[in-house]
PDB file of C-alpha atoms in Angstrom:
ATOM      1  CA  UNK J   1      60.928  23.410  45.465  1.00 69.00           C
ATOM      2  CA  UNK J   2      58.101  21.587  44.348  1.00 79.00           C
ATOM      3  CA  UNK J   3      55.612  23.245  45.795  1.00 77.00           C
ATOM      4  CA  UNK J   4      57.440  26.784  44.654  1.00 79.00           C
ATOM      5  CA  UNK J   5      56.803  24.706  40.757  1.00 82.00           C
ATOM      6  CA  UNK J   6      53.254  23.990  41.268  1.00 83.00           C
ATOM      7  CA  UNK J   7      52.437  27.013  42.144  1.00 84.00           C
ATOM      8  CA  UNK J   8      54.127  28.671  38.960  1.00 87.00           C
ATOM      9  CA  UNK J   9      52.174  25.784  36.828  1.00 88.00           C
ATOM     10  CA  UNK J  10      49.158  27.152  38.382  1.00 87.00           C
ATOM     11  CA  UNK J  11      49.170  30.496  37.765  1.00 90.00           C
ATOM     12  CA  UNK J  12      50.872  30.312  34.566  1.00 90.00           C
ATOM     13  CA  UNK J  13      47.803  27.573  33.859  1.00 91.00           C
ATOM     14  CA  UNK J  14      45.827  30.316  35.097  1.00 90.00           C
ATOM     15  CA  UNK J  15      47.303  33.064  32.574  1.00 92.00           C
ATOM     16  CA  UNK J  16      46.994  31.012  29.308  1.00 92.00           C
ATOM     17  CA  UNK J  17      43.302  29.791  30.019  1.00 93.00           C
ATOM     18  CA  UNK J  18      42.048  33.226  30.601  1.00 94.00           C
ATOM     19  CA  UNK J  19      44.158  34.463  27.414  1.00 93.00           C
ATOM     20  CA  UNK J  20      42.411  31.777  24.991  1.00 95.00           C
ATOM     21  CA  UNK J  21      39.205  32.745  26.518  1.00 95.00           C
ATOM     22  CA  UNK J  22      39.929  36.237  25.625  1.00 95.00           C
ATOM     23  CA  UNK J  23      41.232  34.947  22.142  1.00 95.00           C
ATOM     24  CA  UNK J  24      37.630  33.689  21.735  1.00 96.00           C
ATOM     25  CA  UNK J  25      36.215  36.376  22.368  1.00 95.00           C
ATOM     26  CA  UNK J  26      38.350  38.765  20.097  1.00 96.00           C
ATOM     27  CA  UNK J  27      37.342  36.172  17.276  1.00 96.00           C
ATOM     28  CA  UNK J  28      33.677  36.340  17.838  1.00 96.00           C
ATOM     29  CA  UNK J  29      33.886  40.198  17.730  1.00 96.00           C
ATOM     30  CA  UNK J  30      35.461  39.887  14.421  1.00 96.00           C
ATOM     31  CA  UNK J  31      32.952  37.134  13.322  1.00 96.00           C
ATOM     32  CA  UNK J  32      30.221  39.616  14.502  1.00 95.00           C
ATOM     33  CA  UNK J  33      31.411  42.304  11.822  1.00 95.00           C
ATOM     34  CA  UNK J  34      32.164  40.093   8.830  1.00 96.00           C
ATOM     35  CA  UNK J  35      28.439  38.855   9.479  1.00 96.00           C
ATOM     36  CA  UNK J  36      26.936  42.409   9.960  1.00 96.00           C
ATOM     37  CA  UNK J  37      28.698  43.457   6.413  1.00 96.00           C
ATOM     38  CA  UNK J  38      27.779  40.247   4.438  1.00 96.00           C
ATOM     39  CA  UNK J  39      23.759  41.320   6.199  1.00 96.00           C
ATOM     40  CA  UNK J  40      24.379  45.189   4.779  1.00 96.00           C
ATOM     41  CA  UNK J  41      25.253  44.028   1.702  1.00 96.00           C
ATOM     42  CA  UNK J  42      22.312  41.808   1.534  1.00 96.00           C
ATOM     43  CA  UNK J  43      20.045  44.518   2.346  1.00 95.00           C
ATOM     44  CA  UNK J  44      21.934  46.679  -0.033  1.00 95.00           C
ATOM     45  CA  UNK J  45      21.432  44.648  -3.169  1.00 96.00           C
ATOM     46  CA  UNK J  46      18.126  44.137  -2.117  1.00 95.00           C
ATOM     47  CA  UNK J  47      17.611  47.821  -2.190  1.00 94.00           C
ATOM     48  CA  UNK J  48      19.371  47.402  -5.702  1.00 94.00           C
ATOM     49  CA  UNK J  49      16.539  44.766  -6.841  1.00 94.00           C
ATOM     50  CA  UNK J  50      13.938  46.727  -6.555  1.00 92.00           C
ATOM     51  CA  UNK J  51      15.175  49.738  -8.009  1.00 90.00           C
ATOM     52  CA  UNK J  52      16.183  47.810 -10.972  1.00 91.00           C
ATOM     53  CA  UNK J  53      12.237  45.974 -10.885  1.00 89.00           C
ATOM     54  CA  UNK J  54      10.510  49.370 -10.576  1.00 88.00           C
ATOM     55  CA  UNK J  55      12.415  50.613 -13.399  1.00 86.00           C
ATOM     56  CA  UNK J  56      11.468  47.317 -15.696  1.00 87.00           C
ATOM     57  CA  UNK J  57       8.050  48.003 -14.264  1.00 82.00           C
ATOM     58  CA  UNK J  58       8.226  51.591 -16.043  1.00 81.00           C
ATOM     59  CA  UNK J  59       9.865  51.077 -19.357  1.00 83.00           C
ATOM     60  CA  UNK J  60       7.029  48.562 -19.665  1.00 82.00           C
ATOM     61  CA  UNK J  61       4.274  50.407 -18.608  1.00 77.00           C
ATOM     62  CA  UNK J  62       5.850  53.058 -21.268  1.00 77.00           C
ATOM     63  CA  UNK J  63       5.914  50.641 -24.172  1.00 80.00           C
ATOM     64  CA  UNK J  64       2.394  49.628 -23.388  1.00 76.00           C
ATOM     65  CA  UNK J  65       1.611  53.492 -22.847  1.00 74.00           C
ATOM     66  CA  UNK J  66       2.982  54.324 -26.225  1.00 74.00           C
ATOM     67  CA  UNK J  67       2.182  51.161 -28.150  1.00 77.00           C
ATOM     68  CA  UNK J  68      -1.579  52.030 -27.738  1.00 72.00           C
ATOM     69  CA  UNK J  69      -1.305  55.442 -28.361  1.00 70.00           C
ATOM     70  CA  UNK J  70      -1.282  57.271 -25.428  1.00 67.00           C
ATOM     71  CA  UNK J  71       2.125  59.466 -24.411  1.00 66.00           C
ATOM     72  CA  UNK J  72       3.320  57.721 -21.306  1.00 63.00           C
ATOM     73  CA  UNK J  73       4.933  60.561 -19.433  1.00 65.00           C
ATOM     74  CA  UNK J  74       1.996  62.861 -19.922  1.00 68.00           C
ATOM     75  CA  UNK J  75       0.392  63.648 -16.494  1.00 63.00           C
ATOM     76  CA  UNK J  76      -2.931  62.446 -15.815  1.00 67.00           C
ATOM     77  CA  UNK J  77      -2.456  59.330 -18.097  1.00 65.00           C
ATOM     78  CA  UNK J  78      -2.953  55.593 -16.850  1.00 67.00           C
ATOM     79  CA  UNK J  79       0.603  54.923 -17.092  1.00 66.00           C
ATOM     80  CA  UNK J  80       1.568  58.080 -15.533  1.00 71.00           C
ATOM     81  CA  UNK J  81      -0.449  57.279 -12.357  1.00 74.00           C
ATOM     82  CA  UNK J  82       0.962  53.652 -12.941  1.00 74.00           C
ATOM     83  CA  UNK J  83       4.750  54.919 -12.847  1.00 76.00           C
ATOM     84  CA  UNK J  84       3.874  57.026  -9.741  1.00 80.00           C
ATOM     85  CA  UNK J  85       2.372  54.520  -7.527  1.00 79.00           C
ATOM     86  CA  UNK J  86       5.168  52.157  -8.180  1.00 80.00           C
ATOM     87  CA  UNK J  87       7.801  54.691  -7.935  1.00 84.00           C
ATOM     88  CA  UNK J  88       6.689  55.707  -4.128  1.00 86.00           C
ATOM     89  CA  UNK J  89       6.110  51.897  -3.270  1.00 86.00           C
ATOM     90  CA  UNK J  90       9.452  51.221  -4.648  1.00 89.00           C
ATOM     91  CA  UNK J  91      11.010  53.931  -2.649  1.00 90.00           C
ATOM     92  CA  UNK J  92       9.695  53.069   0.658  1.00 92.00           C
ATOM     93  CA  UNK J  93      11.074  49.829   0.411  1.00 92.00           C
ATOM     94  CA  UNK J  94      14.212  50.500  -0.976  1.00 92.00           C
ATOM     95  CA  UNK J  95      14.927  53.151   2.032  1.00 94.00           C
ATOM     96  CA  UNK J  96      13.575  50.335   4.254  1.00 95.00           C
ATOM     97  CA  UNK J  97      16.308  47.745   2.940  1.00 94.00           C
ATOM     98  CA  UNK J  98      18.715  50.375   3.346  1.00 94.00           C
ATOM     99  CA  UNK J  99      17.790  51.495   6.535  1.00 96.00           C
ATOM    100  CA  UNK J 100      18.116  47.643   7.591  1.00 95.00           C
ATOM    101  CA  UNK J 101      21.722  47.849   6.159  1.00 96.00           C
ATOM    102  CA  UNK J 102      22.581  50.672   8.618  1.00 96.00           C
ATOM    103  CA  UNK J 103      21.029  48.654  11.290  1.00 97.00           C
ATOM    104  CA  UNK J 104      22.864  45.498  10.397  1.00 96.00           C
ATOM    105  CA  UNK J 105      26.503  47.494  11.131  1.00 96.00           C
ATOM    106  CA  UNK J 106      25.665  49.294  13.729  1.00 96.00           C
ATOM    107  CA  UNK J 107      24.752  45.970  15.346  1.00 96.00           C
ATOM    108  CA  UNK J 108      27.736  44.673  14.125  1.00 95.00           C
ATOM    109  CA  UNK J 109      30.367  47.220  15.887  1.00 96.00           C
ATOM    110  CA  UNK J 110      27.983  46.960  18.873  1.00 96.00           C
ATOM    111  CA  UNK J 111      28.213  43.542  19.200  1.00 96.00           C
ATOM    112  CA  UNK J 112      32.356  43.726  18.545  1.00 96.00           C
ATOM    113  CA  UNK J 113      32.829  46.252  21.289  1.00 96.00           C
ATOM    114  CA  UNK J 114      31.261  44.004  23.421  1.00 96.00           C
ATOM    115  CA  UNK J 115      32.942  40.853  22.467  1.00 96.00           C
ATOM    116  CA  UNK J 116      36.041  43.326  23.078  1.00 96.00           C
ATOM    117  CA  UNK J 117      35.546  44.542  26.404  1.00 96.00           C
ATOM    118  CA  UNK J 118      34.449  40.919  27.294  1.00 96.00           C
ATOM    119  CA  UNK J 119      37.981  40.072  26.477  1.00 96.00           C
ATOM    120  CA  UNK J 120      39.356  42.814  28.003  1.00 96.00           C
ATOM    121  CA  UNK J 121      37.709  41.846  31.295  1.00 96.00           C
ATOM    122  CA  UNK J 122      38.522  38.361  31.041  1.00 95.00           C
ATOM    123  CA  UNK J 123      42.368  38.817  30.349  1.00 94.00           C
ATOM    124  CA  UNK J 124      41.998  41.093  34.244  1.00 95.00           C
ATOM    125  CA  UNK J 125      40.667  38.801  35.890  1.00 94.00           C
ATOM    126  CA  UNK J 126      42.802  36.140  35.016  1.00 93.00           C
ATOM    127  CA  UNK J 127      45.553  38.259  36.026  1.00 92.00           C
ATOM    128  CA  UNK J 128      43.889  38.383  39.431  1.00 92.00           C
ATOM    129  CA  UNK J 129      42.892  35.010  39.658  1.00 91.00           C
ATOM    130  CA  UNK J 130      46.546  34.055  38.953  1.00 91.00           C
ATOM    131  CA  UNK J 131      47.641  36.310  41.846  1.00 91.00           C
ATOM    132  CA  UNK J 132      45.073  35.588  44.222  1.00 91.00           C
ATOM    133  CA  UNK J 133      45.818  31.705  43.345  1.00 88.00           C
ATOM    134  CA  UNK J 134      49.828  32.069  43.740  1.00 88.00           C
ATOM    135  CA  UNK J 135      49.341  34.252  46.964  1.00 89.00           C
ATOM    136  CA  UNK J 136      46.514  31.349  48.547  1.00 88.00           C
ATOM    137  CA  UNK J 137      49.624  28.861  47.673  1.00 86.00           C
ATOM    138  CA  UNK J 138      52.556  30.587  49.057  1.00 85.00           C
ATOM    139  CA  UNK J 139      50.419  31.104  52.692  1.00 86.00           C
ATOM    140  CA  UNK J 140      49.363  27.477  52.433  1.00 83.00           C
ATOM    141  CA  UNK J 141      53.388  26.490  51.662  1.00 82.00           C
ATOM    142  CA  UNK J 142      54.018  28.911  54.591  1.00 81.00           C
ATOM    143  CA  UNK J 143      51.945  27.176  57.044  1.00 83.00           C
ATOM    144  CA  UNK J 144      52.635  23.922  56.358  1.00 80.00           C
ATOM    145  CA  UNK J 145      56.541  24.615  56.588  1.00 74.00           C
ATOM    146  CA  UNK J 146      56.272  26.653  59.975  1.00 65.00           C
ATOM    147  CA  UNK J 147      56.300  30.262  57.981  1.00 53.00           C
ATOM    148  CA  UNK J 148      57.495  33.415  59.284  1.00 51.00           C
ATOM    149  CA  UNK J 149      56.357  32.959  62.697  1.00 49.00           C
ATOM    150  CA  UNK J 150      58.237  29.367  63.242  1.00 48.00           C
ATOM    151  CA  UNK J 151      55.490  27.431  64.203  1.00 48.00           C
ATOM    152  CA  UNK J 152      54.740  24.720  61.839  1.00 47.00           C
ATOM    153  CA  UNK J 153      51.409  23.326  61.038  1.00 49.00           C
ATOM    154  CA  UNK J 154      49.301  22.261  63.822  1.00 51.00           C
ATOM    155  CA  UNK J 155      47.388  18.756  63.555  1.00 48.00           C
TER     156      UNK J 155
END
């Protein structure tokens, strides 16, 4: 009766430790997309930044236009050329940050499918582990106690 006990502790030992490793894993996968949102956001409001610096950059490159005279939207003026060159610089980095946003979650739900399929896989093989473990038992209880062919175990 024992032995019948032992065996159940084992694979039921077996069960639970591949079920917290799979718990793990289901928590990194949701650690991996809280951190690839707080990184999009990150590049997001970095994208924001310099939006909001190349339009300071502008309304001050129109006061100075305008305080000396010259019309600062007029094409072909200093500031005009000014405002255009930090317009396009401006834009290729902001669609850079952003494009580093859309990297940052697709990594993320990359990373959580395969934190989820690691779990997935480690919850069936535990199952068979548990199995193969009981089964190994049960022939080793059956030939120590004779089994079905009546022999016993032999020294």
């Amino acid at each position: 009766m024992s032995a019948v006990l032992s065996t159940i502790g084992t694979m039921a030992g077996t069960l639970l430790q591949s079920n917290a490793e799979a718990a793990q894993y289901e928590a990194e996968a949701q650690q991996a997309i809280v951190q690839s949102r707080v990184s999009a956001l990150n590049y997001e409001r970095e994208s924001n930044a310099i939006k909001e610096r190349v339009l300071a950059n502008m309304a001050t490159s129109a006061a100075r236009s305008a305080s000396g005279g010259i019309s600062p939207y007029e094409s072909g003026s200093s500031g005009y050329y000014l405002d255009i060159a930090s317009l396009s610089a401006a834009a290729t980095d902001s669609r850079i940050a952003l494009n580093n946003a859309e990297i940052a979650r697709k990594m993320g739900k990359f990373q959580e499918a395969q934190y989820f399929s690691a779990a997935r896989t480690t919850r069936r093989f535990g199952k068979i582990a548990a199995v193969t473990k009981g089964a190994i038992n049960i022939q080793e209880m059956a030939s120590y106690s004779g089994g079905a062919t009546g022999g016993g175990a032999t020294p």
